[in-house]
Coordinates of C-alpha atoms in Angstrom, one line a residue:
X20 CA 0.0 0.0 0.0
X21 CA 1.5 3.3 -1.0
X22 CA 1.5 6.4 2.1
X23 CA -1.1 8.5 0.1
X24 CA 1.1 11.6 1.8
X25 CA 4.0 10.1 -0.6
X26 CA 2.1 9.5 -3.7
X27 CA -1.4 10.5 -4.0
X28 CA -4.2 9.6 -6.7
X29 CA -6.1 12.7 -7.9
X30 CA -8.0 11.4 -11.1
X31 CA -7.0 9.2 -14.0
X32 CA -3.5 9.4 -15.3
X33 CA -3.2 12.2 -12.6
X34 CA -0.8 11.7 -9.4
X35 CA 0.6 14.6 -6.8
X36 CA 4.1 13.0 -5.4
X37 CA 4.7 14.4 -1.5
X38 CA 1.5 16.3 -1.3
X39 CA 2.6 19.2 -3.6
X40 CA 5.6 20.0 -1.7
X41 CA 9.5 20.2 -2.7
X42 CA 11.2 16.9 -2.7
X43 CA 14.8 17.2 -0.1
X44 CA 18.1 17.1 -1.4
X45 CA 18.4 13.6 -3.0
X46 CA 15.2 12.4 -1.6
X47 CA 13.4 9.5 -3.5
X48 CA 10.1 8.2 -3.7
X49 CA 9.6 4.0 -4.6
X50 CA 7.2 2.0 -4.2
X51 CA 6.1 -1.2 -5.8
X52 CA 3.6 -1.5 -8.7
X53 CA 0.6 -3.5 -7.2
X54 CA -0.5 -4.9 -10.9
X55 CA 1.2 -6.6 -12.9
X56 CA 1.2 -4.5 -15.8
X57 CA 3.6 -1.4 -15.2
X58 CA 2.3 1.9 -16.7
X59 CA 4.5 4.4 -18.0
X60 CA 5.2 7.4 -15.3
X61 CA 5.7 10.5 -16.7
X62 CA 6.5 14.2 -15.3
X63 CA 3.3 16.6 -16.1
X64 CA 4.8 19.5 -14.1
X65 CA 7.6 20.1 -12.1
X66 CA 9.8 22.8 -11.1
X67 CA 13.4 22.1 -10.9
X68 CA 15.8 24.9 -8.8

């Protein structure tokens, strides 16, 4: 089960990754895919400093 603080569901095809906020230096986010087909995961906005 995936911490929906980390890695929330909004809609279809729509995911917010640490509840909007900036990720820390080097700081990752994994998790395992549940199903057994693996979609593609793609950026649809972030900001990069």
């Amino acid at each position: 089960m995936v911490n929906p603080k980390t890695f929330k569901r909004l809609a279809y095809d729509d995911c917010l990754v640490n509840g909007g906020r900036p990720l820390k230096t080097s700081q990752t986010i994994r998790f395992t895919y549940s199903n057994s087909f693996m979609y593609p995961i793609t950026f649809k906005f972030a900001d990069f400093c």
